[in-house]
Amino acid sequence: MFEVLKRSAMGRLGRWTHDGREVTTPTVAFVDAEGFPAPDWAEVITARAGSSESRATIGIGGSFFIPAEPRGEIPLPQRSGLPPGMDLEIPREAARGAVALSASLAQIAAAEGLEVVFLEGGPSFLDRPKDFVRTLVEARTKFGAARLLAVPGIAAPHTIGVLVYCGVDLLDSSRVAYETSRGRFLTADGSVPREGLEELPCRCPSCAHGGPLLDHNDHALWQELAVARTAIRHGTLRELAERRAVNDPWATAVLRELDLRHYEFQELHFPVADGAVKAYSPSALTRPDVVRFQRFVASSYRKPPSPRVLVLLPCSARKPYAESRTHRRFMEAIDACGNPAAVHEVIVTSPLGLVPRELERSYPAAHYDVPVTGDWSRDEVGMLAGALRAFLERNRYSAVIAHVTTEAPFVREAVPDAEFTAVGRPAADESLAQLTDALRRAVGTGPAVSAPQRRLEDVASLARFQFGSAGEDLVAGASLRGRSPFVRILRGGRQLGMVTDRGPISLTLEGGAVLAKARTACVDIEDFVPQGNIFAVGVVGATPDVRVGSEVAVVHGSEVRAVGVARMHAGEMVELRRGEAVRVRHRVPPPNA
């Protein structure tokens, strides 16, 4: 039985229970063989000598001539014989009880009792990063979230962060043993010959006391596993993968292949609220939650109906932008134009591209950090110029005012008719005066737009971002109460939801009924009245738009039983039998209450 405890991207921190023994994943099974003893502190080992009382054992067997019966608590299936050093490589397909060895996923059924799928041919994947990614995606898609994925023969300290990011749950130390036999000193940055080191860049127990090279290399592998586990707990596994990928061409190719050709698979695992984006490397431009936001603004976003003048503004280091001193000055200058509700503010930024002001508290707009230097790479310029063109093709304005400086060259190329108002620093008095003057001229000839009307349009835009067309139904005919960012959505005297400083609209049961009618963001449960949070064992289905962090309606048939926040994506809710699926905010009273 497997339970996911924490998630970050495709990586999972979990608890695997097998025959009464618990194993925390992701983990490393250390080789325990003659000449390569497993460390005393290893939690899981791979061995031919049978099971261990103190730690979980994966039994392997076989010789060059005669296949041996595997031993251990978690015996790998029998296979045709190979040299002992190659026992984890594929000779042919096999499945045995809770474990399957797979060379061809098509030949193994996702049997009910199957707990672990070993993808064989691990070392060969080091020459085939595209095949590695494709095989992983196919395996996870076929076998689902409830099975562990294991890839032997491939883990090293400098690649384990990327492997865990890919969703691998179980690795082994056979590659470390091999590199040790070659005299390689392993670190998170790669490997170097041990003989060439005048000073050891490590103070692990082995290095501190002149111990064997294998002890250091095992320790380095385990330390990086601990780093990856910590990144999962803190939601920063993507950032760890980006840092480690630059140390290894194979890891770089794997990350690039995932981003460029497997966006849909990755996007399932990225949250839609309360995450964090540390955009410190070029790979941030292609991370799935960033691309998801870019695609929405480019292809699905519609500006509020009333504003007719677009103002392009630079980003700020502080998020949300409106809380920065610079953007407060921008808003004061816009208010001074006499008809501020007729102005639509859009922030130009990397890696997100364009952020409409009404979406600035949503994820990831309010949750990213990027060095603000005023320098733009060629990739960023291309992305932003394309985003501007796509945005203006779908959204029409009578005038475009660009209050930017370092962004001006590519904005001018993408929007040649724009009027530029910033002189030197955008927040300087002279620049702000020019912005106000340009806006007065642009909005002065048209009708005035009321602030309440514009606020309702902005909330409707946020609702569309969060719920698609069902968001329009949520706000249609509604009125608003409260002061931003805490705004209640009311209809017929009943509260449907509330905009908060977190960004997403929090639903009431009445708001959940709107989603249920549209079959948007719905989690289907068995026939029970929730007494607390919803766990995966009680879920029978979910609409495919549900992600971690989604506001959802919990329904049985056509009846809304609760509303809350999803803690799994839709597929996990159905596939897993343990773990919290929905953190409930409101629920219907029990029948006899």
XYZ file of C-alpha atoms in Angstrom:
593
model
C 0.000 0.000 0.000
C 1.328 3.433 -0.930
C 0.367 6.834 0.473
C 1.602 10.174 -0.832
C 2.497 12.496 2.049
C 3.868 15.507 0.150
C 4.066 16.535 -3.502
C 6.239 18.818 -5.563
C 5.935 18.647 -9.340
C 6.007 14.922 -10.255
C 8.032 14.068 -7.155
C 6.283 12.414 -4.221
C 7.301 11.960 -0.615
C 5.445 8.816 0.354
C 5.021 5.919 2.723
C 5.148 2.435 1.202
C 3.933 -0.372 3.441
C 4.894 -3.903 2.381
C 4.506 -6.999 4.548
C 4.253 -4.880 7.681
C 7.421 -2.865 6.976
C 7.261 0.844 6.155
C 9.617 2.493 3.675
C 9.807 6.235 3.081
C 10.065 7.151 -0.599
C 11.789 8.332 -2.665
C 14.586 6.103 -1.500
C 17.756 4.339 -2.588
C 18.267 0.584 -2.343
C 21.981 0.156 -1.618
C 23.802 -2.743 -3.233
C 25.015 -5.279 -0.676
C 27.513 -7.576 -2.393
C 31.033 -8.902 -1.997
C 33.398 -5.957 -2.317
C 30.522 -3.469 -2.163
C 28.916 -3.724 1.277
C 25.831 -1.628 1.903
C 26.260 1.088 4.545
C 25.007 0.231 8.022
C 22.530 3.111 7.901
C 20.894 2.027 4.612
C 17.108 1.710 4.925
C 16.724 -0.544 1.854
C 19.275 -2.911 0.290
C 19.484 -5.092 -2.798
C 21.144 -8.432 -2.133
C 21.290 -12.102 -3.079
C 21.707 -13.302 0.503
C 18.067 -13.145 1.572
C 16.143 -10.765 3.796
C 17.445 -8.616 6.630
C 15.728 -8.184 9.986
C 16.657 -4.519 10.287
C 15.932 -3.191 6.807
C 13.864 -3.847 3.723
C 15.587 -6.086 1.192
C 15.065 -6.369 -2.537
C 16.213 -9.841 -3.532
C 17.998 -10.382 -6.825
C 19.206 -13.631 -8.308
C 20.792 -15.173 -11.360
C 24.142 -16.044 -12.796
C 25.676 -16.142 -16.231
C 24.531 -19.726 -16.798
C 21.663 -20.573 -14.444
C 18.930 -18.217 -13.210
C 18.732 -18.404 -9.426
C 15.632 -18.074 -7.291
C 15.483 -14.472 -6.043
C 15.452 -13.988 -2.284
C 14.508 -11.189 0.036
C 11.330 -9.563 1.265
C 10.628 -7.978 -2.119
C 11.935 -10.548 -4.608
C 12.406 -9.433 -8.161
C 10.945 -11.841 -10.732
C 13.034 -14.615 -12.227
C 14.776 -13.856 -15.476
C 17.163 -15.489 -17.867
C 20.736 -15.363 -16.607
C 23.122 -12.480 -17.071
C 26.530 -11.748 -15.598
C 26.141 -10.864 -11.909
C 27.021 -7.230 -12.474
C 24.121 -6.936 -14.889
C 21.427 -8.670 -12.839
C 19.114 -5.659 -12.903
C 19.206 -5.298 -16.679
C 16.501 -6.731 -18.890
C 16.718 -10.108 -20.421
C 12.963 -10.642 -20.789
C 9.620 -9.558 -19.335
C 8.557 -10.871 -15.965
C 6.024 -10.193 -13.255
C 5.980 -11.715 -9.796
C 3.395 -10.828 -7.141
C 3.772 -7.210 -6.070
C 6.691 -6.512 -8.428
C 7.014 -6.247 -12.207
C 10.147 -5.937 -14.335
C 9.421 -4.242 -17.602
C 11.252 -3.780 -20.859
C 8.052 -3.283 -22.838
C 5.195 -1.638 -20.966
C 2.681 -3.066 -23.405
C 3.389 -6.592 -22.140
C 2.637 -5.961 -18.466
C -0.893 -5.532 -17.185
C -1.663 -3.121 -14.365
C -2.692 -5.978 -12.080
C -4.583 -5.205 -8.875
C -1.819 -6.460 -6.566
C 1.042 -4.789 -8.393
C 2.938 -2.362 -6.139
C 6.270 -1.658 -7.855
C 7.224 -1.412 -11.522
C 10.955 -1.711 -12.267
C 11.958 -0.129 -15.579
C 14.920 -2.178 -16.723
C 17.760 -1.100 -18.943
C 18.592 1.811 -16.666
C 22.199 2.458 -17.750
C 21.217 2.345 -21.417
C 18.919 5.326 -20.785
C 22.030 7.432 -20.105
C 22.570 7.432 -23.871
C 18.863 7.923 -24.634
C 17.355 10.754 -22.578
C 14.333 11.087 -24.877
C 13.522 7.387 -24.526
C 13.952 7.661 -20.767
C 11.409 10.473 -20.533
C 8.973 8.763 -22.893
C 9.184 5.495 -20.951
C 8.651 7.236 -17.613
C 5.627 9.147 -18.883
C 4.127 6.005 -20.407
C 4.754 4.004 -17.232
C 3.199 6.572 -14.923
C 0.246 7.010 -17.277
C -0.348 3.259 -17.524
C 0.263 2.201 -13.936
C -1.041 5.322 -12.212
C -0.126 7.083 -9.011
C -0.662 4.112 -6.684
C 2.384 2.159 -7.944
C 6.007 2.921 -7.240
C 8.281 3.466 -10.219
C 11.822 2.103 -9.876
C 14.749 2.680 -12.245
C 17.909 0.765 -11.254
C 21.428 1.409 -12.485
C 21.089 5.129 -13.152
C 21.265 7.171 -9.922
C 24.251 9.333 -8.993
C 24.440 12.291 -6.607
C 24.347 14.827 -9.451
C 21.293 13.242 -11.150
C 19.121 12.123 -8.255
C 17.376 15.509 -7.988
C 16.251 15.297 -11.615
C 15.251 11.626 -11.242
C 13.074 12.400 -8.226
C 11.588 15.367 -10.113
C 10.652 12.928 -12.894
C 8.620 10.911 -10.397
C 11.015 7.996 -9.779
C 10.270 6.552 -6.340
C 12.919 3.847 -5.970
C 16.545 3.982 -7.123
C 19.605 1.899 -6.394
C 23.316 2.438 -5.801
C 24.689 0.158 -8.532
C 25.924 3.110 -10.608
C 27.678 4.479 -7.537
C 29.373 1.111 -7.019
C 30.471 1.133 -10.649
C 31.854 4.687 -10.444
C 33.658 3.744 -7.235
C 35.366 0.853 -9.027
C 36.652 3.437 -11.524
C 38.071 5.589 -8.735
C 35.575 8.425 -9.216
C 34.810 10.827 -6.371
C 31.104 11.733 -6.607
C 29.460 15.013 -5.614
C 26.245 16.890 -6.374
C 28.166 18.678 -9.145
C 29.433 15.553 -10.910
C 32.479 13.346 -10.494
C 36.256 13.740 -10.550
C 39.129 11.229 -10.222
C 39.839 10.576 -6.548
C 43.563 10.391 -7.181
C 43.640 13.922 -8.546
C 42.193 15.576 -5.456
C 44.739 17.472 -3.380
C 42.014 18.459 -0.914
C 38.768 16.593 -0.322
C 35.758 18.903 -0.837
C 33.760 16.940 1.722
C 33.649 16.365 5.481
C 31.471 13.258 5.561
C 32.592 10.638 8.140
C 34.525 8.687 5.509
C 36.404 11.705 4.170
C 37.036 13.088 7.646
C 38.673 9.862 8.803
C 40.294 8.587 5.616
C 37.675 5.926 4.965
C 36.943 4.000 1.753
C 35.849 5.836 -1.382
C 32.658 3.739 -1.534
C 31.587 5.045 1.864
C 31.932 8.636 0.677
C 30.082 7.980 -2.577
C 27.234 6.192 -0.786
C 27.022 9.095 1.649
C 26.961 11.636 -1.197
C 24.098 9.749 -2.853
C 22.091 9.578 0.359
C 22.754 13.232 1.133
C 21.373 14.278 -2.257
C 18.350 12.074 -1.665
C 17.786 13.969 1.593
C 18.103 17.253 -0.317
C 15.474 16.056 -2.810
C 13.139 14.964 -0.018
C 13.513 18.354 1.638
C 12.741 20.075 -1.665
C 9.523 18.049 -1.928
C 8.518 19.087 1.582
C 9.113 22.752 0.746
C 7.631 22.655 -2.757
C 10.929 23.547 -4.452
C 11.744 20.341 -6.342
C 11.543 22.068 -9.728
C 14.137 24.603 -8.617
C 16.410 21.800 -7.383
C 16.065 19.992 -10.721
C 16.993 23.170 -12.609
C 20.085 23.677 -10.432
C 21.258 20.096 -10.797
C 20.503 19.864 -14.516
C 23.189 22.415 -15.389
C 25.822 20.024 -13.989
C 25.046 17.199 -16.392
C 24.162 17.129 -20.122
C 21.906 14.091 -19.673
C 19.919 15.762 -16.899
C 19.636 18.933 -18.986
C 18.299 16.907 -21.916
C 15.773 15.133 -19.669
C 14.429 18.390 -18.241
C 14.254 19.976 -21.684
C 12.461 16.941 -23.148
C 9.892 17.036 -20.366
C 9.248 20.750 -20.833
C 9.120 20.852 -24.613
C 7.334 17.586 -25.421
C 5.478 16.465 -22.311
C 3.853 19.661 -21.069
C 0.399 18.094 -20.636
C 1.748 15.298 -18.437
C 3.790 17.666 -16.283
C 1.081 20.298 -15.945
C -1.194 17.829 -14.139
C 1.222 17.791 -11.218
C 1.748 21.541 -10.783
C -0.480 23.437 -8.322
C -2.845 26.246 -9.279
C -2.583 28.051 -5.937
C -0.133 28.703 -3.114
C 2.949 27.452 -4.930
C 6.198 29.287 -5.563
C 8.210 30.020 -8.698
C 11.871 30.945 -8.315
C 12.714 32.022 -11.836
C 16.493 32.160 -11.590
C 17.435 30.119 -14.664
C 16.469 30.081 -18.357
C 14.535 26.850 -17.721
C 11.951 28.888 -15.803
C 10.558 30.050 -19.160
C 9.388 26.518 -19.931
C 8.293 25.231 -16.524
C 4.703 23.990 -16.769
C 2.974 26.374 -14.356
C 4.572 29.328 -16.142
C 3.618 27.991 -19.577
C 0.067 27.336 -18.335
C -0.297 31.001 -17.379
C 1.292 32.190 -20.629
C -1.084 30.038 -22.681
C -4.144 31.252 -20.810
C -3.311 34.907 -21.381
C -2.423 34.290 -25.038
C -5.379 32.126 -26.041
C -8.202 32.269 -23.471
C -8.012 35.600 -21.666
C -10.508 38.355 -22.520
C -10.065 41.862 -21.185
C -12.834 43.431 -19.093
C -15.392 45.062 -21.454
C -15.235 48.661 -20.189
C -11.572 49.744 -20.384
C -10.566 51.056 -23.794
C -6.999 52.194 -23.105
C -4.180 49.746 -22.392
C -1.279 50.779 -20.167
C 1.806 48.554 -20.190
C 3.798 48.728 -16.958
C 7.063 47.174 -15.750
C 7.018 44.561 -13.012
C 8.275 45.067 -9.482
C 10.327 42.905 -7.162
C 7.533 42.893 -4.607
C 4.443 40.769 -5.254
C 1.585 41.446 -5.650
C 2.724 44.419 -7.698
C 0.069 46.711 -6.196
C 1.781 46.480 -2.811
C 5.062 47.858 -4.144
C 5.850 51.539 -3.758
C 6.478 51.887 -7.503
C 3.098 50.476 -8.502
C 1.280 52.551 -5.897
C 2.718 55.594 -7.635
C 1.648 54.216 -11.017
C -1.921 53.772 -9.745
C -1.975 57.280 -8.294
C -0.942 58.668 -11.687
C -3.660 56.623 -13.399
C -6.298 57.768 -10.874
C -5.374 61.370 -11.672
C -6.421 60.998 -15.323
C -10.079 61.524 -14.420
C -11.471 58.236 -15.757
C -9.249 55.486 -14.296
C -11.814 52.699 -14.722
C -11.457 53.129 -18.498
C -7.778 52.153 -18.217
C -6.581 48.542 -18.287
C -3.226 47.912 -16.612
C -1.086 45.017 -17.840
C 2.348 44.264 -16.400
C 5.195 43.174 -18.693
C 7.387 40.613 -16.965
C 9.477 37.487 -17.284
C 8.930 34.582 -17.136
C 5.128 35.001 -17.152
C 4.898 37.397 -20.088
C 1.853 39.614 -19.499
C -0.052 39.884 -16.212
C -3.388 41.775 -16.274
C -3.779 43.786 -13.081
C -6.938 41.899 -12.032
C -4.969 38.609 -12.049
C -1.947 39.839 -10.107
C -2.908 38.009 -6.895
C -3.464 34.690 -8.659
C -0.930 31.885 -9.018
C 1.778 32.169 -10.228
C 1.608 35.963 -10.716
C 1.785 36.676 -6.984
C 4.190 33.846 -6.246
C 7.227 34.243 -8.489
C 10.613 35.727 -7.828
C 12.898 36.896 -10.607
C 16.035 39.060 -10.625
C 14.892 42.571 -11.607
C 17.889 43.963 -13.486
C 16.396 45.492 -16.618
C 18.377 43.080 -18.788
C 16.505 40.779 -21.167
C 17.761 37.611 -22.820
C 16.961 36.814 -26.437
C 14.531 34.107 -25.306
C 12.740 36.531 -22.992
C 12.493 39.185 -25.700
C 11.059 36.668 -28.151
C 8.552 35.385 -25.603
C 7.389 38.867 -24.580
C 7.117 40.232 -28.118
C 5.062 37.204 -29.131
C 2.874 37.543 -26.039
C 2.141 41.197 -26.837
C 1.171 40.445 -30.427
C -1.102 37.557 -29.407
C -2.693 39.621 -26.645
C -3.528 42.559 -28.912
C -4.926 40.299 -31.615
C -7.566 39.078 -29.157
C -8.091 42.260 -27.154
C -8.794 45.587 -28.857
C -8.077 49.032 -27.417
C -8.459 52.547 -28.757
C -4.953 53.401 -27.541
C -1.880 51.698 -26.092
C 0.389 53.581 -23.705
C 3.702 51.957 -22.814
C 5.083 53.258 -19.532
C 8.301 51.229 -19.750
C 12.008 51.860 -20.264
C 14.232 48.787 -20.642
C 11.266 46.972 -22.203
C 10.751 49.743 -24.772
C 12.740 48.226 -27.707
C 10.747 45.000 -27.974
C 7.464 46.688 -27.016
C 7.987 49.195 -29.826
C 8.681 46.355 -32.250
C 5.546 44.452 -31.218
C 3.288 47.518 -30.806
C 4.560 50.211 -33.189
C 1.573 52.509 -32.520
C 2.118 52.625 -28.759
C 2.791 55.956 -27.037
C 5.801 55.869 -24.697
C 5.631 58.021 -21.571
C 8.524 56.989 -19.300
C 11.573 59.237 -19.169
C 14.466 57.681 -17.265
C 12.881 55.933 -14.300
C 9.196 55.021 -14.775
C 8.379 56.097 -11.198
C 10.073 59.506 -11.531
C 7.817 62.561 -11.199
C 8.369 63.630 -14.810
C 7.504 60.165 -16.118
C 4.361 59.936 -14.001
C 3.223 63.385 -15.111
C 3.586 62.336 -18.743
C 1.635 59.140 -18.037
C -1.245 61.079 -16.480
C -1.286 63.585 -19.349
C -1.328 60.852 -22.011
C -4.161 59.059 -20.234
C -6.229 62.238 -19.933
C -6.036 62.665 -23.679
C -6.781 58.998 -24.365
C -9.811 58.564 -22.076
C -11.123 62.121 -22.002
C -13.251 61.871 -25.134
C -15.129 58.676 -24.214
C -17.837 57.880 -21.669
C -16.984 57.609 -18.001
C -16.731 54.110 -16.564
C -18.000 53.647 -13.014
C -15.726 52.057 -10.449
C -18.367 49.497 -9.265
C -18.977 48.355 -12.841
C -15.261 47.951 -13.451
C -14.747 46.083 -10.178
C -17.442 43.569 -11.133
C -15.792 43.084 -14.530
C -12.427 42.479 -12.872
C -13.900 39.851 -10.540
C -15.568 38.202 -13.550
C -12.176 38.103 -15.282
C -10.630 36.428 -12.226
C -13.509 33.930 -12.117
C -12.955 33.026 -15.791
C -9.262 32.499 -15.088
C -10.095 30.177 -12.210
C -13.168 28.310 -13.479
C -13.407 28.931 -17.226
C -16.914 29.555 -18.555
C -18.382 28.424 -15.216
C -16.737 31.497 -13.706
C -18.998 33.681 -15.836
C -22.014 31.834 -14.414
C -20.683 32.420 -10.904
C -20.570 36.200 -11.328
C -23.558 36.705 -13.663
C -26.169 38.895 -11.953
C -24.061 39.147 -8.809
C -23.195 42.128 -6.664
C -20.025 42.757 -4.701
C -19.491 43.761 -1.096
C -16.298 44.559 0.751
C -13.035 46.307 0.150
C -10.312 44.841 -2.032
C -8.731 42.371 -1.721
C -11.552 40.913 0.432
C -14.634 41.037 -1.772
C -17.783 38.940 -1.296
C -19.764 37.762 -4.330
C -23.513 37.887 -3.620
C -26.624 36.972 -5.566
C -30.155 37.093 -4.223
C -28.795 37.831 -0.771
C -26.737 34.611 -0.757
C -22.945 34.569 -0.794
C -21.464 32.500 -3.628
C -17.823 33.078 -2.866
C -15.182 35.512 -1.743
C -12.093 36.995 -3.313
C -9.272 37.003 -0.759
C -5.709 38.224 -0.527
C -4.604 34.672 -1.476
C -5.892 35.294 -5.010
C -8.400 32.496 -5.739
C -12.134 32.855 -5.195
C -13.133 30.799 -2.154
C -16.497 29.101 -2.661
C -19.545 28.647 -0.468
C -21.950 25.747 -0.939
C -24.081 28.004 -3.161
C -21.037 28.763 -5.299
C -20.249 25.061 -5.445
C -23.717 24.457 -6.867
C -22.841 26.726 -9.803
C -19.754 24.619 -10.554
C -21.677 21.372 -10.113
C -24.279 22.476 -12.645
C -21.514 23.236 -15.160
C -19.532 20.067 -14.236
C -16.455 22.165 -13.589
C -13.970 21.494 -10.754
C -16.104 18.692 -9.310
C -15.058 15.774 -7.096
C -17.540 12.888 -7.028
C -17.837 10.931 -3.793
C -19.708 7.887 -2.580
C -23.051 8.377 -0.857
C -22.019 9.854 2.485
C -22.245 13.216 4.227
C -18.712 14.493 4.934
C -17.862 14.920 8.591
C -14.450 16.401 7.838
C -11.966 16.369 4.993
C -12.461 14.047 2.009
C -9.991 11.185 1.584
C -9.149 9.395 -1.634
C -10.819 6.169 -0.541
C -14.204 7.915 -0.697
C -13.695 9.476 -4.141
C -15.219 7.792 -7.188
C -14.404 10.402 -9.833
C -13.270 13.938 -10.579
C -13.467 16.304 -13.523
C -10.160 16.460 -15.416
C -9.596 20.148 -14.613
C -8.938 19.470 -10.905
C -5.393 20.265 -9.800
C -3.679 20.611 -6.446
C -4.999 23.904 -5.054
C -8.201 23.953 -7.129
C -11.374 25.224 -5.473
C -13.758 22.298 -5.929
C -17.345 21.247 -5.373
C -17.711 17.853 -3.687
C -20.791 16.166 -5.125
C -22.782 12.963 -5.009
C -24.934 12.759 -8.091
C -26.344 16.264 -8.533
C -26.131 17.138 -4.835
C -23.335 19.335 -3.509
C -22.111 17.853 -0.234
C -19.121 20.147 0.413
C -16.700 22.676 -1.052
C -13.000 22.980 -0.414
C -9.495 22.870 -1.834
C -8.119 19.906 -3.792
C -5.009 18.289 -2.328
C -4.492 15.935 -5.297
C -5.018 16.211 -9.019
C -8.015 14.432 -10.537
C -6.170 11.261 -11.543
C -4.643 10.727 -8.104
C -8.025 11.073 -6.412
C -9.292 8.056 -8.339
C -6.107 5.957 -8.364
C -4.944 6.346 -4.761
C -6.706 4.729 -1.812
C -4.992 6.747 0.888
C -4.402 10.421 1.498
C -6.382 13.636 1.750
C -8.161 14.442 -1.515
C -10.078 17.601 -0.533
C -9.591 19.905 2.424
C -13.177 20.846 3.189
C -14.190 24.437 3.958
C -17.992 24.136 4.064
C -20.155 21.028 4.155
C -23.847 20.278 4.359
C -25.130 19.514 7.854
C -25.600 15.863 8.798
C -29.090 14.484 8.114
C -30.263 14.620 11.738
C -28.636 17.911 12.678
